[in-house]
Coordinates of C-alpha atoms and ligand atoms in Angstrom, one line a residue:
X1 CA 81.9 136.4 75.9
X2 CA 79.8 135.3 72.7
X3 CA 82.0 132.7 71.8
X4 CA 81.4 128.8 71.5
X5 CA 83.2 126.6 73.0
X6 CA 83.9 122.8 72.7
X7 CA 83.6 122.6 76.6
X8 CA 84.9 124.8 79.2
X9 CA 88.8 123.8 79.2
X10 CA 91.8 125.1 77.6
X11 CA 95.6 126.1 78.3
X12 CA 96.3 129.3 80.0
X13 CA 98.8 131.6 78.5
X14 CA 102.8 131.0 79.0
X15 CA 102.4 127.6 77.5
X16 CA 102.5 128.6 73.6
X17 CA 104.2 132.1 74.6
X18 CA 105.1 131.9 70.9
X19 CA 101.8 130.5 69.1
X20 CA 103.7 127.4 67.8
X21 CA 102.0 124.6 69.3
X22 CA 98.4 125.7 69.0
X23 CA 97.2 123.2 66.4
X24 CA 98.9 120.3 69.2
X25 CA 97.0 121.9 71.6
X26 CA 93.7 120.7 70.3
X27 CA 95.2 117.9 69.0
X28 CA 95.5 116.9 73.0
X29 CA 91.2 117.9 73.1
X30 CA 91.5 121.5 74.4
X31 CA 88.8 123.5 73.6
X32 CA 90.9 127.1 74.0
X33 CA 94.6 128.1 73.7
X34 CA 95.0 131.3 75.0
X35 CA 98.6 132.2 73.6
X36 CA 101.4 134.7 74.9
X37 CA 102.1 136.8 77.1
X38 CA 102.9 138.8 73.5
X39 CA 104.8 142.0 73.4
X40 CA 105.1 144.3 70.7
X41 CA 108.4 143.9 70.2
X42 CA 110.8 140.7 70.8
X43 CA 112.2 140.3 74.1
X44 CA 115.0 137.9 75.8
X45 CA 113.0 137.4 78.8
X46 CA 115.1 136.9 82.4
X47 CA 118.4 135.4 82.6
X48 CA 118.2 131.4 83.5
X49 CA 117.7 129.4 85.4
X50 CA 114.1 131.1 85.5
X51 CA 112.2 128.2 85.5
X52 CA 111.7 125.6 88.9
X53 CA 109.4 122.9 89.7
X54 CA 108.6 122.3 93.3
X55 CA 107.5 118.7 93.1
X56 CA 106.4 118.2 96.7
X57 CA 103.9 120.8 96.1
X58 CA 102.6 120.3 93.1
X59 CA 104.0 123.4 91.9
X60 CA 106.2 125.7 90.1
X61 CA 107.9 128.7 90.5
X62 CA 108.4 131.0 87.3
X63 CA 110.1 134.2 86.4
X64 CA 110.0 134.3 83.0
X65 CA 109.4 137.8 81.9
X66 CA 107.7 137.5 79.0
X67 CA 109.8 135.9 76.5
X68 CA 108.4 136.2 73.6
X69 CA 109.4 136.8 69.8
X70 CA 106.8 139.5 69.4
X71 CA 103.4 139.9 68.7
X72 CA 103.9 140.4 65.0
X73 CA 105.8 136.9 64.4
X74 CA 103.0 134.9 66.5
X75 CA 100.5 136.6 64.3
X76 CA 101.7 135.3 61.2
X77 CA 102.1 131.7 62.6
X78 CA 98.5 132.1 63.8
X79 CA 97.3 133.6 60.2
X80 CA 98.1 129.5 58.8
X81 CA 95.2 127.8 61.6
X82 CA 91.8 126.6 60.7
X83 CA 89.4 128.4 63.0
X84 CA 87.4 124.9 63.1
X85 CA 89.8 123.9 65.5
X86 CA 89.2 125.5 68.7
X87 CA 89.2 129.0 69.8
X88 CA 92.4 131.1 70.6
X89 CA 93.3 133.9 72.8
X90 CA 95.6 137.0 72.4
X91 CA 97.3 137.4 75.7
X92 CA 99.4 140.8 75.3
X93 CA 101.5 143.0 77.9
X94 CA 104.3 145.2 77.4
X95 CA 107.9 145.4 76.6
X96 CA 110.2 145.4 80.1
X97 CA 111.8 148.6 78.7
X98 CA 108.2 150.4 77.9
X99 CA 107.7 153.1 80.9
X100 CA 103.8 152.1 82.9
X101 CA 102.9 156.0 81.8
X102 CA 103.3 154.4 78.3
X103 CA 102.3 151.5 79.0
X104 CA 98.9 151.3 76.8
X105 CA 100.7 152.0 73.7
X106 CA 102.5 148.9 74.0
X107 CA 99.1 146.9 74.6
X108 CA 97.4 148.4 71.3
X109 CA 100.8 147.5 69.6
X110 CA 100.3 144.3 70.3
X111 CA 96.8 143.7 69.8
X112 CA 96.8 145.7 66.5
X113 CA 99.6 143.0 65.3
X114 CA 97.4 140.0 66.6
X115 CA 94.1 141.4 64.7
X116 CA 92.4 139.1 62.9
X117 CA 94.2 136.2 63.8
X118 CA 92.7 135.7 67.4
X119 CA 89.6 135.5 68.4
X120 CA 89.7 137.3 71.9
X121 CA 92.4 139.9 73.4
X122 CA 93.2 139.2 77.4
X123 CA 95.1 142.5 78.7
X124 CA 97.9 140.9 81.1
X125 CA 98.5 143.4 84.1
X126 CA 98.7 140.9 86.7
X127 CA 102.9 138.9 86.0
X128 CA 104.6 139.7 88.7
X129 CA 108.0 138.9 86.8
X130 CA 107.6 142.7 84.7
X131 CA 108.7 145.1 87.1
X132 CA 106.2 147.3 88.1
X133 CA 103.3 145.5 85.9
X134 CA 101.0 145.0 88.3
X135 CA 100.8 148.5 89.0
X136 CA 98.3 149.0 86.3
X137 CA 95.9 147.3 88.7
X138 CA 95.6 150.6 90.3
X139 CA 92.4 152.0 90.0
X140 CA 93.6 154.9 87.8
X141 CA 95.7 153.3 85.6
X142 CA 93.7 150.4 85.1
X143 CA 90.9 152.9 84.3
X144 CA 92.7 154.7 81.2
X145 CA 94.2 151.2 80.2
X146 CA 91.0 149.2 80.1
X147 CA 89.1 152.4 78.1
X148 CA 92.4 152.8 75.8
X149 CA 91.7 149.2 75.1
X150 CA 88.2 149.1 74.6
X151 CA 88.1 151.9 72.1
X152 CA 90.8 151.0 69.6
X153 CA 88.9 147.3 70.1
X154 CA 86.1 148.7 69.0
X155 CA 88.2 150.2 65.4
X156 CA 89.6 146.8 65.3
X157 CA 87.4 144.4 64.6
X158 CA 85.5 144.4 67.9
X159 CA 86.3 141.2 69.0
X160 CA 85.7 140.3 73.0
X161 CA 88.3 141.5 75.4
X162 CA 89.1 139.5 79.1
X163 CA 91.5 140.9 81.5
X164 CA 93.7 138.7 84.1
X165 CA 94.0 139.8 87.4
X166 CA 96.7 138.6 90.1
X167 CA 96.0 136.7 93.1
X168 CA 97.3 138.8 95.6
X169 CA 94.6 141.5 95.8
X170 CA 92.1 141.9 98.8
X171 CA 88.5 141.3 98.1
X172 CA 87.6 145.4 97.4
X173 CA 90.4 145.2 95.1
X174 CA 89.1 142.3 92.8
X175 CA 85.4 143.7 92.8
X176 CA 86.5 147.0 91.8
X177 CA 88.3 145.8 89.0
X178 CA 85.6 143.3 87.9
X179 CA 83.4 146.4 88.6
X180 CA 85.8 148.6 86.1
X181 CA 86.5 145.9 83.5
X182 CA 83.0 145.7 83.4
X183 CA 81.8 149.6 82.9
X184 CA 85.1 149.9 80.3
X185 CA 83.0 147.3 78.6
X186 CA 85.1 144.1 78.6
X187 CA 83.8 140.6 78.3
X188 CA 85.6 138.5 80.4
X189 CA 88.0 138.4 83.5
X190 CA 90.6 136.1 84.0
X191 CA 91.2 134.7 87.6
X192 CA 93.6 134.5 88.2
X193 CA 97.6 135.0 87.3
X194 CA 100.4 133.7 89.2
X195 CA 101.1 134.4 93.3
X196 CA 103.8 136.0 94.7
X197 CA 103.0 134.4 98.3
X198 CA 105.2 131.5 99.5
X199 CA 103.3 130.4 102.5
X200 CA 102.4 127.0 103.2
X201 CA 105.2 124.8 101.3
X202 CA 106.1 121.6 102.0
X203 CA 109.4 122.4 100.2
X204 CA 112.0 123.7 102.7
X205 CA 112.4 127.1 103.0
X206 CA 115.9 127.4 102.4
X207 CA 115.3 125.6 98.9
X208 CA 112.5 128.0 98.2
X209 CA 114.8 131.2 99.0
X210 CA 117.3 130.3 96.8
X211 CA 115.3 130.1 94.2
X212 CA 114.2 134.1 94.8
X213 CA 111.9 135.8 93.6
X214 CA 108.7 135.0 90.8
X215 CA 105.1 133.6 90.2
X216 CA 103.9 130.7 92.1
X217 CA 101.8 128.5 90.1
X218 CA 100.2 125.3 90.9
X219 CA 98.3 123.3 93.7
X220 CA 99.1 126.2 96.6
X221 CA 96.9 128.4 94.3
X222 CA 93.9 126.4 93.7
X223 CA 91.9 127.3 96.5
X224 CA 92.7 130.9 96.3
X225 CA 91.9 131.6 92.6
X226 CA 88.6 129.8 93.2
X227 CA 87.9 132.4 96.1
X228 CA 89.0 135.4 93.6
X229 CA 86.1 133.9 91.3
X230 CA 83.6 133.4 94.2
X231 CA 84.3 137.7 94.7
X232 CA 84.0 138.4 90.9
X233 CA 80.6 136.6 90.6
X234 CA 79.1 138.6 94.3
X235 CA 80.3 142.0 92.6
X236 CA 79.4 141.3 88.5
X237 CA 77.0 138.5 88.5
X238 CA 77.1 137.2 85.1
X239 CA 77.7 140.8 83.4
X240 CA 80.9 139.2 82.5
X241 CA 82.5 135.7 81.7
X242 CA 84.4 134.2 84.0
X243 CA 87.6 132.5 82.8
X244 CA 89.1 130.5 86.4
X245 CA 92.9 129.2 86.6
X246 CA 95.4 128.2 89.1
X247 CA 96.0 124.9 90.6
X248 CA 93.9 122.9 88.4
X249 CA 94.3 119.0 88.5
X250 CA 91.5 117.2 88.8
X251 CA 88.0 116.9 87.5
X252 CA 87.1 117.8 90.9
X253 CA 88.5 120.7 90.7
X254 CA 87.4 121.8 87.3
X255 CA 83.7 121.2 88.9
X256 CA 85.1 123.5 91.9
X257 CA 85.8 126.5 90.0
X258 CA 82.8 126.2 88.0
X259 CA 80.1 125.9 91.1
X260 CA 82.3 129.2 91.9
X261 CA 81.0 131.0 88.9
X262 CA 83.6 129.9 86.6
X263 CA 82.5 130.1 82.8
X264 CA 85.5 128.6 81.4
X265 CA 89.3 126.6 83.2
X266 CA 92.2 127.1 82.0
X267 CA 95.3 124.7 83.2
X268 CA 99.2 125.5 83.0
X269 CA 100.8 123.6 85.7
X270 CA 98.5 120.5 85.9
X271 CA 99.4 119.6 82.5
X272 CA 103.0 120.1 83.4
X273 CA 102.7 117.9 86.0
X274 CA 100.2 115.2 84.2
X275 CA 101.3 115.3 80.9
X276 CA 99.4 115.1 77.3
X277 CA 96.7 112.7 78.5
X278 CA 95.6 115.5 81.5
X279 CA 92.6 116.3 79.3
X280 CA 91.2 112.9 80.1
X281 CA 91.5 113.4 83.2
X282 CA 89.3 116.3 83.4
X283 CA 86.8 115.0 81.5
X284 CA 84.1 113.4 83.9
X285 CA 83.8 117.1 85.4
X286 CA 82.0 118.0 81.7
X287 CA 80.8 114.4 80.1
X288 CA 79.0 111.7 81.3
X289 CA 80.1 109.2 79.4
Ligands
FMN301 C1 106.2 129.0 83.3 C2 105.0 129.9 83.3 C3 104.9 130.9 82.5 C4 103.7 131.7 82.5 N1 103.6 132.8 81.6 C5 102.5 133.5 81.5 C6 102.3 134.6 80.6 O1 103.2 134.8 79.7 N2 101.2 135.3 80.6 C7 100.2 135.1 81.5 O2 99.2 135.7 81.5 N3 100.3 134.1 82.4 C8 101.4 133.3 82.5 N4 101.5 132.3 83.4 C9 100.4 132.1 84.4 C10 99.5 131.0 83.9 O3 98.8 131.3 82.8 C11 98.4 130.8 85.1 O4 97.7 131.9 85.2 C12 99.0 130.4 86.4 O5 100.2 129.5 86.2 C13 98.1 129.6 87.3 O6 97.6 128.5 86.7 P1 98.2 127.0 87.0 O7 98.2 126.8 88.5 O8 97.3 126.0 86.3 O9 99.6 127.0 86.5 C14 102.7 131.5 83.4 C15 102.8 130.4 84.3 C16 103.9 129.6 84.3 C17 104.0 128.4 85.2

């Protein structure tokens, strides 16, 4: 994306929704924090409980809905960081009550607030826990979005712009978005978001409906993101970065998504699950030593 990075792993976004915790971040030896999801204006998020670990699974279960305290508070917190510390990502989306039609309004909101302070924009279409989001992963919506985004990038600062896709697509779907993000001029793709799929648990299934609905995160995903990499690489080659997360663990799996064309690994529930000291884990996938 023309950025330099420590080494290739950092935390995904929904960790530091708010940009609070981006100086511990590094602190714990990640090279990136990518932070948000940020709307342009504050919002509540879903009522609780909205939050579930599935321990037998490695996993967790999530619907969120972007809580956040808005774009323009996280930018201020994130105008106090030294830039020598690692880089950091803008994640934005839009507000729950923001209609799809004006949807991209919402996104350049967001970024505008976040200028200078980040130092690349991901465009979130793919959470399944904003109703109707993931629409915008249609081929004509995506289309105006990503070229709404790119331009008023381009007035901004110009700073590289990545954009995370969901899981749940078919194979013709991911390479004609890596296809588009690429043509609308974007830098990076992030693969990939959160599942909506339940198959294959070890939890019981009684357990798992009563949790309802959300995003699936965790080591039921690992194998599948890595697949959504493998298609972005066969339809882009290396016209853009490849940023791989879900189901990371293990330094064997870092080295998994990267032989799969991954640029860059980003981890949410791993660390969850292994705590401040994950990064040490991961190391012998990067470092010999
Ligand atoms: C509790 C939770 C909140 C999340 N919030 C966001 C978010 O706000 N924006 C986003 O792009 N992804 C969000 N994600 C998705 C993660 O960034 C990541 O793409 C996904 O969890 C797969 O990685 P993992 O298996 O390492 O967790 C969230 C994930 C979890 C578990």
């Amino acid at each position: 994306m023309g950025l330099k990075f420590s080494h290739p792993v950092g935390i995904a976004a929904g960790l530091d929704k708010n940009a609070e915790a981006v100086r511990g971040f590094f602190t714990l030896g990640f090279s990136h924090v990518e932070v948000g999801t940020l709307t342009p204006r504050p919002q509540p998020g879903n009522p609780m409980p909205r939050l579930f670990r599935l321990p037998s699974d490695q996993a967790i279960i999530n619907r969120m809905g972007f809580n956040n305290r808005g774009a323009e508070s996280a930018a201020e917190r994130l105008a106090q960081r030294d830039p020598a510390w690692g880089i950091v990502g803008g994640n934005v989306g839009k507000n729950k009550d923001t209609p799809n039609d004006q949807a991209s309004e919402d996104y350049l909101r967001a970024m505008h607030a976040l200028a200078g302070t980040v130092d690349y924009y991901t465009v979130n279409i793919s959470s399944p826990n904003t109703p109707g989001l993931r629409d915008l992963q249609h081929e004509t919506a995506l289309k105006s979005l990503l070229e709404v985004v790119a331009n008023e990038n381009k007035r901004l600062q110009g700073i590289p712009l990545a954009v995370k896709i969901a899981p749940d697509l078919t194979k013709d779907e991911v390479q004609a978005m890596a296809r588009m993000a690429a043509t609308c001029g974007f830098q990076g793709i992030i693969a990939t978001n959160t599942t909506i799929d339940r198959s294959g648990l070890k939890a019981n299934p009684n357990h798992i409906a009563d949790i309802g609905p959300g995003g699936l995160s965790g080591r039921p995903l690992t194998s599948r993101s890595t697949q959504v990499i493998e298609w972005i690489k066969e339809a882009v080659g290396d016209s853009l970065s490849v940023i791989g997360v879900g189901g990371v663990f293990s330094a064997q799996d870092v080295i998994d998504k990267r032989n799969a064309g991954a640029d860059l690994v980003q981890v949410y529930t791993g660390f969850v699950y292994q705590g401040p000291r994950m990064i040490h884990t991961l190391q012998p996938a990067w470092k010999r030593d």
